[in-house]
mmCIF file of C-alpha atoms and ligand atoms in Angstrom:
data_model
loop_
_atom_site.group_PDB
_atom_site.id
_atom_site.type_symbol
_atom_site.label_atom_id
_atom_site.label_comp_id
_atom_site.label_asym_id
_atom_site.label_seq_id
_atom_site.Cartn_x
_atom_site.Cartn_y
_atom_site.Cartn_z
ATOM 1 C CA MET A 271 21.665 -12.082 -16.866
ATOM 2 C CA THR A 272 24.282 -12.237 -14.244
ATOM 3 C CA GLN A 273 26.772 -15.060 -13.706
ATOM 4 C CA GLU A 274 25.432 -16.159 -10.541
ATOM 5 C CA THR A 275 22.170 -17.134 -12.014
ATOM 6 C CA TYR A 276 24.062 -20.005 -13.590
ATOM 7 C CA LEU A 277 23.683 -22.434 -10.623
ATOM 8 C CA PRO A 278 25.144 -25.870 -10.748
ATOM 9 C CA HIS A 279 22.885 -28.669 -10.424
ATOM 10 C CA ASP A 280 22.312 -29.594 -6.787
ATOM 11 C CA ALA A 281 20.331 -32.201 -4.914
ATOM 12 C CA GLU A 282 17.468 -29.794 -4.319
ATOM 13 C CA HIS A 283 16.632 -29.970 -8.047
ATOM 14 C CA ARG A 284 15.596 -33.563 -8.227
ATOM 15 C CA ILE A 285 14.079 -34.042 -11.632
ATOM 16 C CA ASP A 286 11.412 -36.571 -12.801
ATOM 17 C CA ARG A 287 9.658 -34.800 -15.405
ATOM 18 C CA VAL A 288 11.064 -32.138 -17.885
ATOM 19 C CA VAL A 289 9.058 -30.246 -20.449
ATOM 20 C CA VAL A 290 10.938 -29.727 -23.731
ATOM 21 C CA ALA A 291 10.255 -26.131 -24.675
ATOM 22 C CA THR A 292 10.347 -26.320 -28.408
ATOM 23 C CA SER A 293 8.071 -26.866 -31.333
ATOM 24 C CA ASN A 294 10.970 -28.137 -33.563
ATOM 25 C CA PRO A 295 10.483 -31.980 -33.806
ATOM 26 C CA GLY A 296 14.077 -32.299 -34.930
ATOM 27 C CA LYS A 297 15.258 -30.732 -31.605
ATOM 28 C CA VAL A 298 12.811 -32.923 -29.529
ATOM 29 C CA ARG A 299 14.427 -36.128 -31.183
ATOM 30 C CA GLU A 300 17.890 -35.006 -30.459
ATOM 31 C CA PHE A 301 16.999 -34.157 -26.693
ATOM 32 C CA ALA A 302 15.342 -37.508 -26.337
ATOM 33 C CA GLU A 303 18.161 -39.537 -27.827
ATOM 34 C CA ALA A 304 20.879 -37.538 -25.872
ATOM 35 C CA LEU A 305 19.166 -37.741 -22.466
ATOM 36 C CA ALA A 306 17.776 -41.132 -22.540
ATOM 37 C CA SER A 307 20.213 -42.453 -19.896
ATOM 38 C CA LEU A 308 19.054 -39.973 -17.329
ATOM 39 C CA GLY A 309 15.651 -41.773 -17.185
ATOM 40 C CA TRP A 310 13.755 -38.409 -17.107
ATOM 41 C CA GLN A 311 10.279 -38.236 -18.447
ATOM 42 C CA LEU A 312 10.622 -35.692 -21.465
ATOM 43 C CA GLU A 313 7.281 -34.156 -22.060
ATOM 44 C CA PRO A 314 6.299 -32.216 -25.113
ATOM 45 C CA LEU A 315 5.065 -28.623 -25.018
ATOM 46 C CA PRO A 316 1.289 -29.026 -24.310
ATOM 47 C CA LYS A 317 -0.779 -27.890 -27.555
ATOM 48 C CA ASP A 318 -2.455 -25.017 -25.807
ATOM 49 C CA VAL A 319 0.846 -23.518 -24.550
ATOM 50 C CA GLU A 320 2.568 -21.105 -26.994
ATOM 51 C CA MET A 321 6.300 -20.590 -27.068
ATOM 52 C CA PRO A 322 7.296 -16.952 -26.267
ATOM 53 C CA GLU A 323 8.551 -14.654 -28.990
ATOM 54 C CA GLU A 324 12.362 -14.757 -29.303
ATOM 55 C CA THR A 325 13.100 -11.180 -28.608
ATOM 56 C CA GLY A 326 16.487 -11.585 -27.177
ATOM 57 C CA SER A 327 19.795 -10.387 -28.660
ATOM 58 C CA SER A 328 21.913 -13.426 -27.954
ATOM 59 C CA TYR A 329 21.512 -17.282 -27.846
ATOM 60 C CA GLN A 330 21.556 -17.098 -24.086
ATOM 61 C CA GLU A 331 18.839 -14.641 -23.804
ATOM 62 C CA ASN A 332 16.518 -16.462 -26.218
ATOM 63 C CA ALA A 333 17.130 -19.851 -24.577
ATOM 64 C CA SER A 334 16.496 -18.464 -21.099
ATOM 65 C CA LEU A 335 13.290 -16.741 -22.308
ATOM 66 C CA LYS A 336 11.994 -19.903 -23.792
ATOM 67 C CA ALA A 337 12.967 -22.246 -20.831
ATOM 68 C CA CYS A 338 12.070 -19.867 -17.969
ATOM 69 C CA THR A 339 8.720 -18.848 -19.427
ATOM 70 C CA ILE A 340 7.579 -22.489 -19.850
ATOM 71 C CA ALA A 341 8.923 -23.511 -16.483
ATOM 72 C CA ALA A 342 7.036 -20.810 -14.795
ATOM 73 C CA ARG A 343 3.858 -21.307 -16.804
ATOM 74 C CA LEU A 344 3.757 -25.185 -16.348
ATOM 75 C CA GLY A 345 5.331 -25.433 -12.812
ATOM 76 C CA LEU A 346 7.882 -27.995 -14.098
ATOM 77 C CA PRO A 347 11.548 -27.867 -15.039
ATOM 78 C CA ALA A 348 11.787 -26.920 -18.745
ATOM 79 C CA LEU A 349 14.544 -27.511 -21.256
ATOM 80 C CA ALA A 350 15.156 -25.189 -24.203
ATOM 81 C CA ASP A 351 17.895 -24.725 -26.758
ATOM 82 C CA ASP A 352 18.559 -21.669 -28.900
ATOM 83 C CA SER A 353 20.980 -22.291 -31.694
ATOM 84 C CA GLY A 354 21.994 -20.986 -35.126
ATOM 85 C CA LEU A 355 24.318 -21.313 -37.998
ATOM 86 C CA GLU A 356 27.197 -18.683 -38.313
ATOM 87 C CA VAL A 357 28.632 -18.300 -41.739
ATOM 88 C CA ASP A 358 32.065 -16.793 -42.092
ATOM 89 C CA ALA A 359 31.646 -15.340 -45.616
ATOM 90 C CA LEU A 360 28.372 -13.693 -44.228
ATOM 91 C CA ASP A 361 30.091 -12.179 -41.252
ATOM 92 C CA GLY A 362 28.417 -14.649 -38.963
ATOM 93 C CA GLN A 363 24.960 -14.460 -40.305
ATOM 94 C CA PRO A 364 22.292 -15.809 -39.927
ATOM 95 C CA GLY A 365 23.249 -16.499 -36.197
ATOM 96 C CA ILE A 366 20.217 -16.092 -33.841
ATOM 97 C CA TYR A 367 18.033 -15.302 -36.794
ATOM 98 C CA SER A 368 18.900 -18.717 -38.509
ATOM 99 C CA ALA A 369 15.164 -19.968 -38.209
ATOM 100 C CA ARG A 370 13.838 -16.755 -39.886
ATOM 101 C CA PHE A 371 16.673 -16.259 -42.415
ATOM 102 C CA GLY A 372 15.360 -14.542 -45.531
ATOM 103 C CA ASN A 373 11.844 -14.883 -44.235
ATOM 104 C CA CYS A 374 11.636 -18.247 -46.125
ATOM 105 C CA ALA A 375 8.611 -20.417 -45.519
ATOM 106 C CA ASN A 376 10.448 -23.659 -44.707
ATOM 107 C CA ASP A 377 13.825 -25.302 -44.412
ATOM 108 C CA THR A 378 14.236 -26.187 -48.143
ATOM 109 C CA GLU A 379 13.657 -22.513 -49.210
ATOM 110 C CA ARG A 380 16.150 -21.430 -46.473
ATOM 111 C CA ASN A 381 18.861 -23.651 -47.640
ATOM 112 C CA THR A 382 18.343 -22.507 -51.269
ATOM 113 C CA TYR A 383 18.401 -18.851 -50.040
ATOM 114 C CA LEU A 384 21.719 -19.535 -48.185
ATOM 115 C CA LEU A 385 23.229 -21.211 -51.176
ATOM 116 C CA ASP A 386 22.218 -18.250 -53.366
ATOM 117 C CA LYS A 387 23.951 -15.875 -50.938
ATOM 118 C CA LEU A 388 27.054 -18.051 -51.121
ATOM 119 C CA ARG A 389 27.186 -18.396 -54.907
ATOM 120 C CA ASP A 390 30.666 -17.963 -56.268
ATOM 121 C CA GLN A 391 32.098 -17.765 -52.603
ATOM 122 C CA SER A 392 35.043 -19.893 -52.038
ATOM 123 C CA ASP A 393 34.996 -19.472 -48.296
ATOM 124 C CA ARG A 394 32.628 -22.085 -47.135
ATOM 125 C CA ARG A 395 33.385 -22.212 -43.384
ATOM 126 C CA ALA A 396 30.591 -22.219 -41.004
ATOM 127 C CA HIS A 397 29.843 -22.934 -37.336
ATOM 128 C CA PHE A 398 26.737 -24.211 -35.513
ATOM 129 C CA HIS A 399 26.252 -22.828 -31.942
ATOM 130 C CA SER A 400 23.861 -24.007 -29.303
ATOM 131 C CA VAL A 401 22.988 -22.670 -25.857
ATOM 132 C CA VAL A 402 20.803 -25.197 -23.793
ATOM 133 C CA ILE A 403 18.978 -23.879 -20.653
ATOM 134 C CA LEU A 404 17.417 -25.991 -18.021
ATOM 135 C CA ALA A 405 15.169 -23.861 -16.070
ATOM 136 C CA TYR A 406 13.328 -24.577 -12.699
ATOM 137 C CA PRO A 407 9.900 -23.344 -11.693
ATOM 138 C CA ASP A 408 11.597 -21.296 -8.852
ATOM 139 C CA GLY A 409 13.763 -19.298 -11.347
ATOM 140 C CA ASP A 410 16.957 -21.229 -10.975
ATOM 141 C CA LEU A 411 18.651 -22.200 -14.190
ATOM 142 C CA GLU A 412 21.572 -24.180 -15.659
ATOM 143 C CA CYS A 413 23.383 -23.136 -18.891
ATOM 144 C CA TYR A 414 25.435 -25.342 -21.269
ATOM 145 C CA GLU A 415 27.028 -24.451 -24.639
ATOM 146 C CA GLY A 416 28.305 -26.216 -27.650
ATOM 147 C CA THR A 417 29.925 -25.314 -30.983
ATOM 148 C CA VAL A 418 30.906 -27.339 -34.111
ATOM 149 C CA SER A 419 32.783 -26.048 -37.118
ATOM 150 C CA GLY A 420 32.532 -27.294 -40.614
ATOM 151 C CA THR A 421 32.048 -26.607 -44.341
ATOM 152 C CA LEU A 422 28.954 -25.741 -46.354
ATOM 153 C CA LEU A 423 28.408 -27.774 -49.493
ATOM 154 C CA GLU A 424 27.221 -26.306 -52.833
ATOM 155 C CA GLY A 425 23.964 -28.375 -52.868
ATOM 156 C CA PRO A 426 21.998 -30.362 -50.225
ATOM 157 C CA ARG A 427 22.832 -34.035 -49.346
ATOM 158 C CA GLY A 428 20.947 -36.454 -47.256
ATOM 159 C CA GLN A 429 17.451 -36.904 -45.929
ATOM 160 C CA ASP A 430 17.726 -36.969 -42.158
ATOM 161 C CA GLY A 431 17.783 -34.067 -39.589
ATOM 162 C CA PHE A 432 16.412 -30.533 -40.085
ATOM 163 C CA GLY A 433 17.317 -27.044 -40.905
ATOM 164 C CA TYR A 434 20.668 -26.545 -42.494
ATOM 165 C CA ASP A 435 21.695 -30.177 -41.905
ATOM 166 C CA PRO A 436 21.877 -31.313 -45.686
ATOM 167 C CA LEU A 437 24.385 -28.392 -46.312
ATOM 168 C CA PHE A 438 26.804 -28.872 -43.298
ATOM 169 C CA VAL A 439 29.781 -31.352 -43.195
ATOM 170 C CA PRO A 440 31.444 -31.177 -39.692
ATOM 171 C CA ASP A 441 35.175 -31.013 -39.536
ATOM 172 C CA GLY A 442 36.563 -34.639 -39.381
ATOM 173 C CA ASP A 443 33.817 -36.162 -41.441
ATOM 174 C CA THR A 444 32.674 -36.336 -45.103
ATOM 175 C CA ARG A 445 28.973 -36.787 -44.472
ATOM 176 C CA THR A 446 26.604 -33.985 -43.960
ATOM 177 C CA PHE A 447 24.568 -33.964 -40.576
ATOM 178 C CA ALA A 448 21.540 -35.026 -42.814
ATOM 179 C CA GLU A 449 23.462 -38.126 -43.947
ATOM 180 C CA MET A 450 23.939 -39.117 -40.164
ATOM 181 C CA SER A 451 21.487 -40.662 -37.680
ATOM 182 C CA VAL A 452 20.545 -38.831 -34.524
ATOM 183 C CA GLU A 453 23.179 -41.223 -32.727
ATOM 184 C CA GLU A 454 25.766 -40.305 -35.185
ATOM 185 C CA LYS A 455 25.148 -36.603 -35.042
ATOM 186 C CA ARG A 456 25.115 -36.220 -31.319
ATOM 187 C CA PRO A 457 28.774 -36.680 -30.391
ATOM 188 C CA VAL A 458 29.971 -34.036 -32.885
ATOM 189 C CA SER A 459 27.090 -31.580 -33.043
ATOM 190 C CA HIS A 460 26.784 -28.276 -31.150
ATOM 191 C CA ARG A 461 23.562 -29.476 -29.326
ATOM 192 C CA GLY A 462 24.987 -32.851 -28.560
ATOM 193 C CA LEU A 463 28.135 -31.132 -26.961
ATOM 194 C CA ALA A 464 25.995 -28.895 -24.966
ATOM 195 C CA LEU A 465 23.841 -31.863 -23.796
ATOM 196 C CA LYS A 466 26.910 -33.933 -22.957
ATOM 197 C CA GLN A 467 27.720 -31.374 -20.240
ATOM 198 C CA LEU A 468 24.173 -31.387 -18.916
ATOM 199 C CA LEU A 469 24.366 -35.158 -18.800
ATOM 200 C CA GLU A 470 27.624 -35.167 -16.934
ATOM 201 C CA ALA A 471 26.247 -32.500 -14.436
ATOM 202 C CA HIS A 472 23.359 -34.894 -13.704
ATOM 203 C CA GLY A 473 25.346 -37.965 -13.341
ATOM 204 C CA GLY A 474 24.167 -39.506 -16.684
HETATM 205 P P1 IMP B 771 15.788 -21.575 -32.863
HETATM 206 O O1 IMP B 771 16.859 -22.075 -31.889
HETATM 207 O O2 IMP B 771 14.615 -22.323 -32.649
HETATM 208 O O3 IMP B 771 15.707 -19.974 -32.845
HETATM 209 O O4 IMP B 771 16.216 -21.985 -34.377
HETATM 210 C C1 IMP B 771 17.384 -22.383 -34.637
HETATM 211 C C2 IMP B 771 17.508 -22.668 -36.165
HETATM 212 O O5 IMP B 771 18.921 -22.922 -36.483
HETATM 213 C C3 IMP B 771 16.846 -23.863 -36.704
HETATM 214 O O6 IMP B 771 15.530 -23.512 -37.039
HETATM 215 C C4 IMP B 771 17.637 -24.159 -37.915
HETATM 216 O O7 IMP B 771 17.376 -23.411 -39.013
HETATM 217 C C5 IMP B 771 18.969 -23.861 -37.432
HETATM 218 N N1 IMP B 771 19.702 -24.849 -36.644
HETATM 219 C C6 IMP B 771 20.056 -24.934 -35.262
HETATM 220 N N2 IMP B 771 20.493 -26.143 -34.945
HETATM 221 C C7 IMP B 771 20.529 -26.819 -36.091
HETATM 222 C C8 IMP B 771 20.948 -28.194 -36.430
HETATM 223 O O8 IMP B 771 21.433 -29.000 -35.662
HETATM 224 N N3 IMP B 771 20.910 -28.524 -37.776
HETATM 225 C C9 IMP B 771 20.455 -27.706 -38.701
HETATM 226 N N4 IMP B 771 19.966 -26.496 -38.457
HETATM 227 C C10 IMP B 771 20.047 -26.080 -37.188
#
């Protein structure tokens, strides 16, 4: 993908409806909360439309693949995020493979798998990264990124959120993401920081 494909928002791209190209309800909640002030109608992915396979080798490639495929298929702007957890002691793993880490069946198993890998490991530093793409049916797209650094606990804490949230304490806080509401997570989270730029670009 070339630099010039990252077009800034312009008046030609008036948005009323946007499809949220994800099957992850946790992400849908975060998108809806963060973008409420724009007044866009955020629509879930229709049940009969499948998400494309994530065959890219970077967050950007996977986020573009998801947003562009859905925008072209439905003829509506589409919003997608590709994100992951990068653990220092694991040389940045699982990264873009975070959703499939250890071939685990669900988030709880994935968290246990990660904790096992970090047993006896004193370096608990980790970073969440998110690339958000807003794609238009004509092929134009906008790209936004966010990162948050923090520490991984030795056991889960909290009931909210999704994924690795119960293990991750962002720098500057003592709570895990799973101990925060969606409103509290947004200003510090990788996805919230990416969506803040989108909001600013669209006058929200
Ligand atoms: P994908 O972007 O759908 O490929 O999956 C991203 C995966 O990274 C999720 O399934 C989670 O395992 C993890 N992840 C990304 N963002 C978050 C977050 O905000 N909290 C917890 N886990 C996350």
